[in-house]
Tab-separated table of C-alpha atoms in Angstrom:
chain	number	residue	atom	x	y	z
A	1	GLN	CA	0.114	-0.063	-0.067
A	2	VAL	CA	1.277	3.514	-0.784
A	3	TRP	CA	0.303	6.697	1.028
A	4	GLN	CA	1.647	9.848	-0.352
A	5	HIS	CA	2.201	12.872	2.101
A	6	ALA	CA	0.373	15.629	0.260
A	7	GLY	CA	0.993	18.397	2.528
A	8	PRO	CA	0.071	19.503	6.213
A	9	GLY	CA	-2.787	17.701	7.462
A	10	SER	CA	-2.695	14.868	4.870
A	11	CYS	CA	-1.541	12.247	7.601
A	12	ASP	CA	-3.950	13.514	10.184
A	13	ASN	CA	-7.255	13.517	8.438
A	14	ASP	CA	-10.385	11.289	8.194
A	15	LYS	CA	-8.879	9.339	5.179
A	16	PHE	CA	-5.630	8.624	6.701
A	17	ARG	CA	-7.284	7.426	10.092
A	18	HIS	CA	-9.825	5.321	8.074
A	19	MET	CA	-6.929	3.682	6.328
A	20	LEU	CA	-5.295	3.208	9.775
A	21	ASP	CA	-8.745	1.363	10.722
A	22	THR	CA	-8.531	-1.226	8.097
A	23	LEU	CA	-4.980	-2.520	9.265
A	24	PRO	CA	-6.426	-4.806	11.957
A	25	SER	CA	-8.242	-6.729	9.357
A	26	TRP	CA	-5.033	-7.252	7.308
A	27	ALA	CA	-3.277	-8.213	10.404
A	28	ALA	CA	-5.352	-10.887	11.278
A	29	ASN	CA	-4.473	-12.593	8.124
A	30	ARG	CA	-0.868	-13.155	9.298
A	31	ASP	CA	-0.871	-16.717	8.293
A	32	LEU	CA	-1.104	-15.941	4.679
A	33	ILE	CA	0.167	-12.273	4.027
A	34	ASP	CA	2.489	-9.400	5.069
A	35	TYR	CA	0.918	-6.024	4.659
A	36	TYR	CA	3.409	-3.058	3.653
A	37	LEU	CA	2.452	0.466	4.073
A	38	PHE	CA	4.943	2.661	2.076
A	39	THR	CA	4.648	6.190	3.212
A	40	THR	CA	6.560	9.295	3.864
A	41	ALA	CA	8.233	10.611	6.983
A	42	PRO	CA	5.655	12.743	8.356
A	43	CYS	CA	2.956	9.856	8.472
A	44	VAL	CA	5.255	7.296	10.062
A	45	PRO	CA	4.747	8.399	13.538
A	46	VAL	CA	1.025	8.690	13.338
A	47	ALA	CA	0.987	5.170	11.888
A	48	GLU	CA	3.371	3.779	14.029
A	49	ALA	CA	1.432	5.161	17.386
A	50	PHE	CA	-1.648	3.759	15.859
A	51	LEU	CA	0.030	0.156	15.581
A	52	ARG	CA	1.186	0.352	19.031
A	53	ARG	CA	-1.903	1.385	20.526
A	54	ILE	CA	-3.920	-1.467	19.282
A	55	ARG	CA	-1.131	-3.979	19.282
A	56	ILE	CA	-1.177	-4.994	15.648
A	57	GLY	CA	0.880	-8.088	15.011
A	58	ALA	CA	4.052	-8.456	13.190
A	59	ASN	CA	2.886	-8.668	9.687
A	60	VAL	CA	2.141	-4.936	9.308
A	61	PHE	CA	5.396	-3.063	8.198
A	62	VAL	CA	5.575	0.725	7.609
A	63	VAL	CA	8.214	1.648	5.422
A	64	GLU	CA	9.560	5.320	4.708
A	65	HIS	CA	13.089	4.606	3.274
A	66	PHE	CA	14.099	2.725	0.060
A	67	GLY	CA	17.187	1.780	-1.628
A	68	GLN	CA	20.767	1.947	-0.665
A	69	ASN	CA	20.416	5.675	-0.565
A	70	LYS	CA	17.536	5.486	1.960
A	71	LEU	CA	15.563	7.769	-0.429
A	72	GLY	CA	12.049	9.040	0.628
A	73	LEU	CA	8.932	7.337	-1.088
A	74	LEU	CA	8.259	9.954	-3.760
A	75	ASP	CA	12.008	10.337	-4.704
A	76	TYR	CA	12.490	6.633	-4.595
A	77	MET	CA	9.342	6.063	-6.877
A	78	ARG	CA	10.501	8.724	-9.126
A	79	GLU	CA	13.678	7.170	-9.919
A	80	ARG	CA	12.320	3.800	-10.413
A	81	VAL	CA	9.501	4.635	-12.520
A	82	HIS	CA	11.884	6.695	-14.820
A	83	ALA	CA	14.412	3.911	-15.064
A	84	LEU	CA	11.636	1.399	-15.843
A	85	THR	CA	9.620	3.435	-18.455
A	86	SER	CA	11.910	5.738	-19.969
A	87	PRO	CA	13.499	3.196	-22.360
A	88	ILE	CA	9.869	3.018	-23.733
A	89	THR	CA	8.539	6.405	-23.567
A	90	GLY	CA	11.837	8.533	-24.083
A	91	LEU	CA	10.622	11.022	-21.288
A	92	THR	CA	13.205	12.536	-19.032
A	93	ILE	CA	12.962	12.487	-15.351
A	94	ASP	CA	11.919	16.278	-15.339
A	95	GLN	CA	8.651	15.469	-17.660
A	96	MET	CA	7.438	12.976	-15.092
A	97	VAL	CA	4.647	14.121	-12.669
A	98	LEU	CA	6.081	12.148	-9.765
A	99	LYS	CA	7.024	15.135	-7.887
A	100	PRO	CA	6.105	17.084	-4.562
A	101	GLY	CA	2.515	18.268	-4.873
A	102	VAL	CA	1.254	15.273	-6.901
A	103	ARG	CA	-2.143	14.018	-6.211
A	104	GLY	CA	-2.521	11.038	-4.093
A	105	TRP	CA	-4.936	9.440	-6.402
A	106	LYS	CA	-2.353	9.666	-9.108
A	107	MET	CA	-0.555	6.972	-7.336
A	108	CYS	CA	-3.377	4.337	-8.519
A	109	ASP	CA	-1.848	4.836	-11.991
A	110	TYR	CA	1.475	3.382	-10.922
A	111	ARG	CA	0.020	0.255	-9.242
A	112	PRO	CA	0.651	-1.850	-12.083
A	113	LEU	CA	4.163	-1.065	-11.603
A	114	PHE	CA	4.586	-1.715	-7.918
A	115	GLY	CA	5.867	-5.292	-8.670
A	116	ALA	CA	8.804	-3.670	-10.440
A	117	ILE	CA	9.112	-0.514	-8.514
A	118	PHE	CA	9.273	-2.347	-5.265
A	119	ALA	CA	10.987	-5.417	-6.814
A	120	GLU	CA	13.569	-5.212	-3.660
A	121	GLN	CA	10.921	-5.167	-1.042
A	122	ILE	CA	9.021	-7.998	-2.175
A	123	LYS	CA	12.097	-10.104	-2.941
A	124	GLY	CA	11.499	-13.642	-1.396
A	125	TYR	CA	7.673	-13.387	-1.640
A	126	ARG	CA	5.684	-15.715	-3.758
A	127	ASN	CA	3.092	-13.113	-4.664
A	128	TRP	CA	2.607	-9.260	-4.584
A	129	ALA	CA	-0.683	-7.442	-4.379
A	130	TRP	CA	-2.482	-3.890	-4.238
A	131	THR	CA	-5.513	-2.884	-2.189
A	132	ASP	CA	-7.695	0.397	-1.791
A	133	THR	CA	-6.584	2.257	1.300
A	134	ASP	CA	-9.999	2.270	2.581
A	135	ALA	CA	-10.642	-1.695	1.836
A	136	PHE	CA	-11.524	-4.115	4.735
A	137	VAL	CA	-11.206	-7.937	4.580
A	138	GLY	CA	-12.296	-10.924	6.367
A	139	ASN	CA	-10.447	-14.356	6.190
A	140	ILE	CA	-8.715	-14.002	3.033
A	141	ALA	CA	-7.989	-17.731	2.932
A	142	LYS	CA	-11.593	-18.359	2.800
A	143	TYR	CA	-11.913	-17.086	-0.917
A	144	ILE	CA	-8.241	-17.122	-2.190
A	145	SER	CA	-6.513	-20.570	-1.658
A	146	LEU	CA	-2.832	-21.325	-1.705
A	147	GLU	CA	-3.621	-23.254	-4.814
A	148	ASP	CA	-5.260	-20.217	-6.525
A	149	LEU	CA	-1.941	-18.145	-5.759
A	150	ASN	CA	0.535	-21.017	-7.219
A	151	THR	CA	-1.872	-21.485	-10.143
A	152	PHE	CA	-2.991	-18.252	-11.477
A	153	ASP	CA	-0.703	-15.331	-12.606
A	154	MET	CA	-3.549	-12.914	-11.288
A	155	VAL	CA	-6.663	-13.043	-8.941
A	156	THR	CA	-8.660	-10.019	-8.627
A	157	ALA	CA	-11.593	-9.327	-6.585
A	158	LEU	CA	-14.726	-7.943	-8.235
A	159	LYS	CA	-18.202	-6.663	-7.549
A	160	MET	CA	-20.978	-9.151	-8.097
A	161	GLN	CA	-23.017	-6.744	-10.300
A	162	THR	CA	-20.031	-5.908	-12.563
A	163	HIS	CA	-20.530	-5.713	-16.492
A	164	GLN	CA	-17.061	-6.267	-17.343
A	165	LEU	CA	-13.869	-7.973	-16.380
A	166	TYR	CA	-10.952	-5.885	-15.064
A	167	THR	CA	-8.058	-5.678	-12.649
A	168	SER	CA	-9.826	-4.595	-9.612
A	169	GLY	CA	-8.396	-1.498	-7.753
A	170	LEU	CA	-10.098	-3.070	-4.510
A	171	PHE	CA	-7.739	-6.192	-4.127
A	172	THR	CA	-5.656	-7.864	-7.005
A	173	VAL	CA	-2.985	-10.350	-6.687
A	174	PHE	CA	-0.051	-11.196	-8.747
A	175	LYS	CA	2.705	-13.867	-9.092
A	176	ASN	CA	6.091	-12.438	-8.041
A	177	THR	CA	7.576	-13.798	-11.458
A	178	ASP	CA	8.893	-11.781	-14.368
A	179	VAL	CA	5.463	-11.769	-16.137
A	180	GLY	CA	3.843	-10.380	-12.825
A	181	ARG	CA	6.209	-7.723	-12.625
A	182	THR	CA	6.369	-6.572	-16.223
A	183	PHE	CA	2.804	-6.950	-17.611
A	184	TRP	CA	2.346	-3.176	-17.694
A	185	GLN	CA	4.714	-2.830	-20.458
A	186	LEU	CA	1.904	-4.094	-22.974
A	187	ALA	CA	0.058	-0.889	-22.357
A	188	GLY	CA	2.324	0.687	-25.011
A	189	LYS	CA	4.259	3.748	-25.336
A	190	GLU	CA	1.551	6.292	-25.818
A	191	LYS	CA	-0.328	5.304	-22.836
A	192	LEU	CA	2.756	5.089	-20.571
A	193	ILE	CA	3.894	8.505	-21.875
A	194	GLU	CA	0.325	9.788	-20.645
A	195	ILE	CA	0.549	7.722	-17.057
A	196	ALA	CA	3.891	9.232	-16.444
A	197	SER	CA	3.197	12.896	-17.618
A	198	ASN	CA	-0.413	13.656	-17.126
A	199	PRO	CA	-1.056	14.757	-13.522
A	200	ASP	CA	-4.773	13.407	-13.762
A	201	ASN	CA	-5.628	9.895	-13.025
A	202	GLN	CA	-5.720	7.693	-15.918
A	203	TRP	CA	-7.255	4.513	-14.362
A	204	SER	CA	-4.261	2.517	-15.401
A	205	ASP	CA	-4.791	-0.024	-12.678
A	206	GLU	CA	-8.383	-0.674	-13.658
A	207	VAL	CA	-8.474	-0.010	-17.342
A	208	HIS	CA	-5.025	0.238	-19.204
A	209	ALA	CA	-3.546	-2.692	-17.124
A	210	SER	CA	-6.660	-4.531	-17.666
A	211	ASN	CA	-6.928	-4.607	-21.276
A	212	PRO	CA	-3.408	-5.723	-22.204
A	213	ILE	CA	-3.759	-8.721	-19.685
A	214	LEU	CA	-7.005	-9.592	-20.841
A	215	TYR	CA	-6.412	-9.554	-24.540
A	216	GLU	CA	-2.843	-9.203	-25.146
A	217	SER	CA	-1.089	-11.691	-22.788
A	218	ASN	CA	-1.001	-15.350	-21.940
A	219	MET	CA	-1.660	-14.688	-18.111
A	220	THR	CA	-3.716	-17.317	-16.391
A	221	LEU	CA	-6.689	-15.265	-14.570
A	222	LYS	CA	-9.066	-16.024	-11.633
A	223	TYR	CA	-11.763	-13.518	-10.731
A	224	LEU	CA	-13.657	-13.573	-7.422
A	225	LEU	CA	-17.156	-12.268	-7.953
A	226	GLY	CA	-19.184	-10.819	-5.179
A	227	GLY	CA	-18.686	-11.986	-1.437
A	228	GLN	CA	-20.935	-12.820	1.655
A	229	ALA	CA	-21.192	-9.194	2.850
A	230	LYS	CA	-20.662	-5.901	1.647
A	231	LEU	CA	-19.281	-2.589	3.253
A	232	GLN	CA	-19.286	1.073	2.614
A	233	ASP	CA	-15.743	2.355	2.277
A	234	PHE	CA	-14.734	6.023	2.858
A	235	GLU	CA	-16.223	7.207	-0.416
A	236	GLY	CA	-19.309	5.491	-0.058
A	237	ARG	CA	-18.836	2.761	-2.504
A	238	GLU	CA	-19.626	-0.978	-1.947
A	239	VAL	CA	-16.506	-3.065	-1.448
A	240	LEU	CA	-15.910	-6.747	-0.805
A	241	THR	CA	-15.490	-7.676	2.526
A	242	ARG	CA	-16.426	-10.618	4.746
A	243	CYS	CA	-17.559	-7.924	7.576
A	244	ALA	CA	-20.669	-6.147	7.571
A	245	ARG	CA	-19.367	-3.368	9.802
A	246	ARG	CA	-15.964	-1.504	10.363
A	247	ASP	CA	-15.940	-2.356	14.242
A	248	ALA	CA	-16.876	-6.098	13.582
A	249	TYR	CA	-13.990	-7.238	11.595
A	250	HIS	CA	-12.789	-9.621	14.438
A	251	LYS	CA	-16.056	-11.503	13.994
A	252	CYS	CA	-15.293	-12.416	10.422
A	253	ILE	CA	-11.806	-13.724	11.064
A	254	SER	CA	-12.180	-17.328	11.693
Protein backbone atom coordinates (compact mmCIF):
# COMPACT_ATOMS: atom_id res chain seq x y z
CA GLN A 1 0.00 0.00 0.00
CA VAL A 2 1.30 3.47 -0.86
CA TRP A 3 0.30 6.62 1.05
CA GLN A 4 1.93 9.78 -0.27
CA HIS A 5 2.07 12.75 2.11
CA ALA A 6 0.49 15.62 0.19
CA GLY A 7 0.98 18.51 2.58
CA PRO A 8 -0.04 19.66 6.06
CA GLY A 9 -2.79 17.55 7.56
CA SER A 10 -2.65 14.72 5.03
CA CYS A 11 -1.43 12.30 7.70
CA ASP A 12 -3.96 13.48 10.26
CA ASN A 13 -7.29 13.50 8.49
CA ASP A 14 -10.31 11.23 8.15
CA LYS A 15 -8.99 9.37 5.11
CA PHE A 16 -5.67 8.54 6.73
CA ARG A 17 -7.32 7.50 9.99
CA HIS A 18 -9.77 5.36 8.04
CA MET A 19 -6.87 3.66 6.27
CA LEU A 20 -5.32 2.90 9.66
CA ASP A 21 -8.64 1.46 10.81
CA THR A 22 -8.39 -1.16 8.06
CA LEU A 23 -5.03 -2.49 9.26
CA PRO A 24 -6.35 -4.88 11.93
CA SER A 25 -8.32 -6.74 9.28
CA TRP A 26 -5.14 -7.27 7.26
CA ALA A 27 -3.10 -8.08 10.35
CA ALA A 28 -5.55 -10.84 11.22
CA ASN A 29 -4.47 -12.61 8.02
CA ARG A 30 -0.94 -13.02 9.32
CA ASP A 31 -0.78 -16.69 8.27
CA LEU A 32 -1.18 -15.73 4.63
CA ILE A 33 0.08 -12.18 4.06
CA ASP A 34 2.44 -9.43 5.10
CA TYR A 35 1.08 -5.91 4.68
CA TYR A 36 3.47 -3.08 3.79
CA LEU A 37 2.52 0.56 4.14
CA PHE A 38 4.96 2.55 2.02
CA THR A 39 4.68 6.15 3.15
CA THR A 40 6.55 9.39 3.88
CA ALA A 41 8.29 10.52 7.04
CA PRO A 42 5.48 12.80 8.37
CA CYS A 43 3.04 9.87 8.35
CA VAL A 44 5.28 7.33 10.08
CA PRO A 45 4.83 8.49 13.72
CA VAL A 46 1.05 8.60 13.29
CA ALA A 47 0.94 5.10 11.80
CA GLU A 48 3.37 3.58 14.29
CA ALA A 49 1.52 5.11 17.25
CA PHE A 50 -1.70 3.56 15.96
CA LEU A 51 -0.06 0.14 15.55
CA ARG A 52 1.32 0.26 19.09
CA ARG A 53 -1.99 1.36 20.54
CA ILE A 54 -3.99 -1.51 19.11
CA ARG A 55 -1.12 -4.00 19.32
CA ILE A 56 -1.17 -5.09 15.71
CA GLY A 57 0.84 -8.20 14.89
CA ALA A 58 4.21 -8.48 13.25
CA ASN A 59 2.91 -8.83 9.68
CA VAL A 60 2.21 -5.08 9.23
CA PHE A 61 5.22 -2.98 8.26
CA VAL A 62 5.58 0.79 7.86
CA VAL A 63 8.39 1.76 5.47
CA GLU A 64 9.67 5.28 4.79
CA HIS A 65 13.19 4.79 3.34
CA PHE A 66 14.00 2.94 0.13
CA GLY A 67 17.06 1.71 -1.73
CA GLN A 68 20.74 1.89 -0.85
CA ASN A 69 20.55 5.68 -0.61
CA LYS A 70 17.60 5.57 1.83
CA LEU A 71 15.46 7.76 -0.40
CA GLY A 72 12.04 9.01 0.57
CA LEU A 73 9.00 7.42 -1.07
CA LEU A 74 8.40 10.02 -3.79
CA ASP A 75 12.05 10.35 -4.81
CA TYR A 76 12.43 6.57 -4.89
CA MET A 77 9.30 6.03 -6.96
CA ARG A 78 10.32 8.81 -9.34
CA GLU A 79 13.74 7.28 -9.94
CA ARG A 80 12.38 3.76 -10.31
CA VAL A 81 9.50 4.70 -12.62
CA HIS A 82 11.86 6.73 -14.81
CA ALA A 83 14.38 3.89 -14.97
CA LEU A 84 11.64 1.39 -15.84
CA THR A 85 9.64 3.42 -18.35
CA SER A 86 12.07 5.85 -20.04
CA PRO A 87 13.48 3.18 -22.40
CA ILE A 88 9.91 2.91 -23.75
CA THR A 89 8.63 6.49 -23.40
CA GLY A 90 11.78 8.53 -24.01
CA LEU A 91 10.69 10.96 -21.28
CA THR A 92 13.24 12.73 -19.11
CA ILE A 93 12.84 12.58 -15.35
CA ASP A 94 11.84 16.28 -15.33
CA GLN A 95 8.89 15.50 -17.62
CA MET A 96 7.39 13.12 -15.09
CA VAL A 97 4.62 14.19 -12.71
CA LEU A 98 5.95 12.18 -9.77
CA LYS A 99 7.15 15.19 -7.83
CA PRO A 100 6.09 17.14 -4.72
CA GLY A 101 2.44 18.11 -4.98
CA VAL A 102 1.34 15.05 -6.93
CA ARG A 103 -2.20 14.04 -6.00
CA GLY A 104 -2.60 10.91 -3.92
CA TRP A 105 -5.11 9.45 -6.39
CA LYS A 106 -2.45 9.63 -9.11
CA MET A 107 -0.59 6.86 -7.26
CA CYS A 108 -3.25 4.43 -8.52
CA ASP A 109 -1.79 4.85 -12.01
CA TYR A 110 1.46 3.32 -10.82
CA ARG A 111 -0.07 0.26 -9.15
CA PRO A 112 0.64 -2.01 -12.15
CA LEU A 113 4.31 -1.06 -11.76
CA PHE A 114 4.46 -1.74 -8.01
CA GLY A 115 5.90 -5.20 -8.54
CA ALA A 116 8.79 -3.67 -10.49
CA ILE A 117 9.12 -0.45 -8.47
CA PHE A 118 9.28 -2.34 -5.17
CA ALA A 119 11.02 -5.46 -6.51
CA GLU A 120 13.62 -5.24 -3.74
CA GLN A 121 10.97 -5.05 -1.03
CA ILE A 122 8.99 -8.05 -2.34
CA LYS A 123 12.03 -10.25 -2.94
CA GLY A 124 11.45 -13.65 -1.39
CA TYR A 125 7.64 -13.43 -1.61
CA ARG A 126 5.65 -15.74 -3.88
CA ASN A 127 3.06 -13.04 -4.67
CA TRP A 128 2.51 -9.31 -4.46
CA ALA A 129 -0.74 -7.35 -4.39
CA TRP A 130 -2.33 -3.94 -4.27
CA THR A 131 -5.45 -2.87 -2.39
CA ASP A 132 -7.51 0.26 -1.78
CA THR A 133 -6.56 2.26 1.28
CA ASP A 134 -10.15 2.08 2.53
CA ALA A 135 -10.74 -1.65 2.06
CA PHE A 136 -11.44 -4.06 4.90
CA VAL A 137 -11.00 -7.81 4.52
CA GLY A 138 -12.11 -10.89 6.37
CA ASN A 139 -10.40 -14.25 6.28
CA ILE A 140 -8.68 -14.05 2.89
CA ALA A 141 -7.91 -17.78 2.91
CA LYS A 142 -11.65 -18.48 2.70
CA TYR A 143 -11.85 -17.09 -0.82
CA ILE A 144 -8.25 -17.20 -2.11
CA SER A 145 -6.47 -20.51 -1.64
CA LEU A 146 -2.79 -21.30 -1.77
CA GLU A 147 -3.59 -23.36 -4.85
CA ASP A 148 -5.01 -20.21 -6.49
CA LEU A 149 -1.87 -18.25 -5.67
CA ASN A 150 0.32 -21.02 -7.05
CA THR A 151 -1.79 -21.56 -10.17
CA PHE A 152 -2.86 -18.17 -11.47
CA ASP A 153 -0.72 -15.25 -12.60
CA MET A 154 -3.43 -12.90 -11.32
CA VAL A 155 -6.35 -13.15 -8.89
CA THR A 156 -8.67 -10.15 -8.60
CA ALA A 157 -11.85 -9.32 -6.67
CA LEU A 158 -14.85 -7.84 -8.47
CA LYS A 159 -18.31 -6.76 -7.39
CA MET A 160 -21.05 -9.25 -8.18
CA GLN A 161 -22.93 -6.72 -10.33
CA THR A 162 -19.95 -5.89 -12.52
CA HIS A 163 -20.65 -5.78 -16.25
CA GLN A 164 -17.07 -6.27 -17.40
CA LEU A 165 -13.83 -7.90 -16.35
CA TYR A 166 -10.95 -5.76 -15.13
CA THR A 167 -8.09 -5.70 -12.65
CA SER A 168 -9.80 -4.48 -9.50
CA GLY A 169 -8.31 -1.55 -7.62
CA LEU A 170 -9.92 -2.98 -4.50
CA PHE A 171 -7.72 -6.08 -4.31
CA THR A 172 -5.59 -7.74 -6.98
CA VAL A 173 -2.84 -10.30 -6.45
CA PHE A 174 -0.06 -11.19 -8.88
CA LYS A 175 2.60 -13.86 -8.96
CA ASN A 176 6.01 -12.45 -8.13
CA THR A 177 7.48 -13.53 -11.46
CA ASP A 178 8.91 -11.68 -14.46
CA VAL A 179 5.45 -11.77 -16.05
CA GLY A 180 3.78 -10.59 -12.85
CA ARG A 181 6.17 -7.64 -12.58
CA THR A 182 6.33 -6.52 -16.23
CA PHE A 183 2.82 -6.95 -17.70
CA TRP A 184 2.36 -3.16 -17.57
CA GLN A 185 4.72 -2.83 -20.54
CA LEU A 186 1.93 -4.16 -22.76
CA ALA A 187 0.07 -0.86 -22.28
CA GLY A 188 2.36 0.59 -24.97
CA LYS A 189 4.36 3.76 -25.43
CA GLU A 190 1.54 6.31 -25.82
CA LYS A 191 -0.35 5.18 -22.74
CA LEU A 192 2.81 4.98 -20.63
CA ILE A 193 3.72 8.53 -21.68
CA GLU A 194 0.26 9.70 -20.60
CA ILE A 195 0.51 7.88 -17.28
CA ALA A 196 3.96 9.32 -16.56
CA SER A 197 3.37 12.91 -17.71
CA ASN A 198 -0.33 13.66 -17.13
CA PRO A 199 -1.10 14.73 -13.53
CA ASP A 200 -4.66 13.42 -13.76
CA ASN A 201 -5.52 9.85 -12.88
CA GLN A 202 -5.66 7.67 -16.00
CA TRP A 203 -7.28 4.59 -14.41
CA SER A 204 -4.28 2.53 -15.41
CA ASP A 205 -4.83 0.03 -12.59
CA GLU A 206 -8.37 -0.89 -13.65
CA VAL A 207 -8.36 -0.09 -17.39
CA HIS A 208 -4.99 0.26 -19.05
CA ALA A 209 -3.50 -2.64 -17.11
CA SER A 210 -6.64 -4.75 -17.57
CA ASN A 211 -6.90 -4.57 -21.34
CA PRO A 212 -3.40 -5.88 -22.11
CA ILE A 213 -3.77 -8.64 -19.50
CA LEU A 214 -7.11 -9.73 -20.95
CA TYR A 215 -6.42 -9.40 -24.64
CA GLU A 216 -2.69 -9.33 -25.26
CA SER A 217 -1.07 -11.59 -22.69
CA ASN A 218 -1.00 -15.29 -21.90
CA MET A 219 -1.46 -14.68 -18.18
CA THR A 220 -3.72 -17.09 -16.31
CA LEU A 221 -6.47 -15.26 -14.44
CA LYS A 222 -9.03 -15.88 -11.71
CA TYR A 223 -11.90 -13.50 -10.93
CA LEU A 224 -13.62 -13.51 -7.54
CA LEU A 225 -17.17 -12.28 -8.06
CA GLY A 226 -19.13 -11.00 -5.08
CA GLY A 227 -18.74 -11.79 -1.42
CA GLN A 228 -20.74 -12.83 1.62
CA ALA A 229 -21.17 -9.25 2.81
CA LYS A 230 -20.51 -5.72 1.63
CA LEU A 231 -19.32 -2.58 3.33
CA GLN A 232 -19.41 1.11 2.55
CA ASP A 233 -15.86 2.37 2.25
CA PHE A 234 -14.72 5.94 2.86
CA GLU A 235 -16.13 7.25 -0.42
CA GLY A 236 -19.45 5.46 0.02
CA ARG A 237 -18.75 2.80 -2.61
CA GLU A 238 -19.56 -0.86 -2.00
CA VAL A 239 -16.50 -3.01 -1.48
CA LEU A 240 -15.98 -6.72 -1.03
CA THR A 241 -15.48 -7.81 2.52
CA ARG A 242 -16.39 -10.59 4.90
CA CYS A 243 -17.37 -8.00 7.50
CA ALA A 244 -20.61 -6.07 7.58
CA ARG A 245 -19.33 -3.32 9.88
CA ARG A 246 -15.99 -1.63 10.45
CA ASP A 247 -15.91 -2.45 14.14
CA ALA A 248 -16.87 -6.11 13.62
CA TYR A 249 -13.95 -7.31 11.54
CA HIS A 250 -12.76 -9.65 14.33
CA LYS A 251 -16.07 -11.53 14.14
CA CYS A 252 -15.36 -12.35 10.50
CA ILE A 253 -11.79 -13.55 10.98
CA SER A 254 -12.04 -17.23 11.82
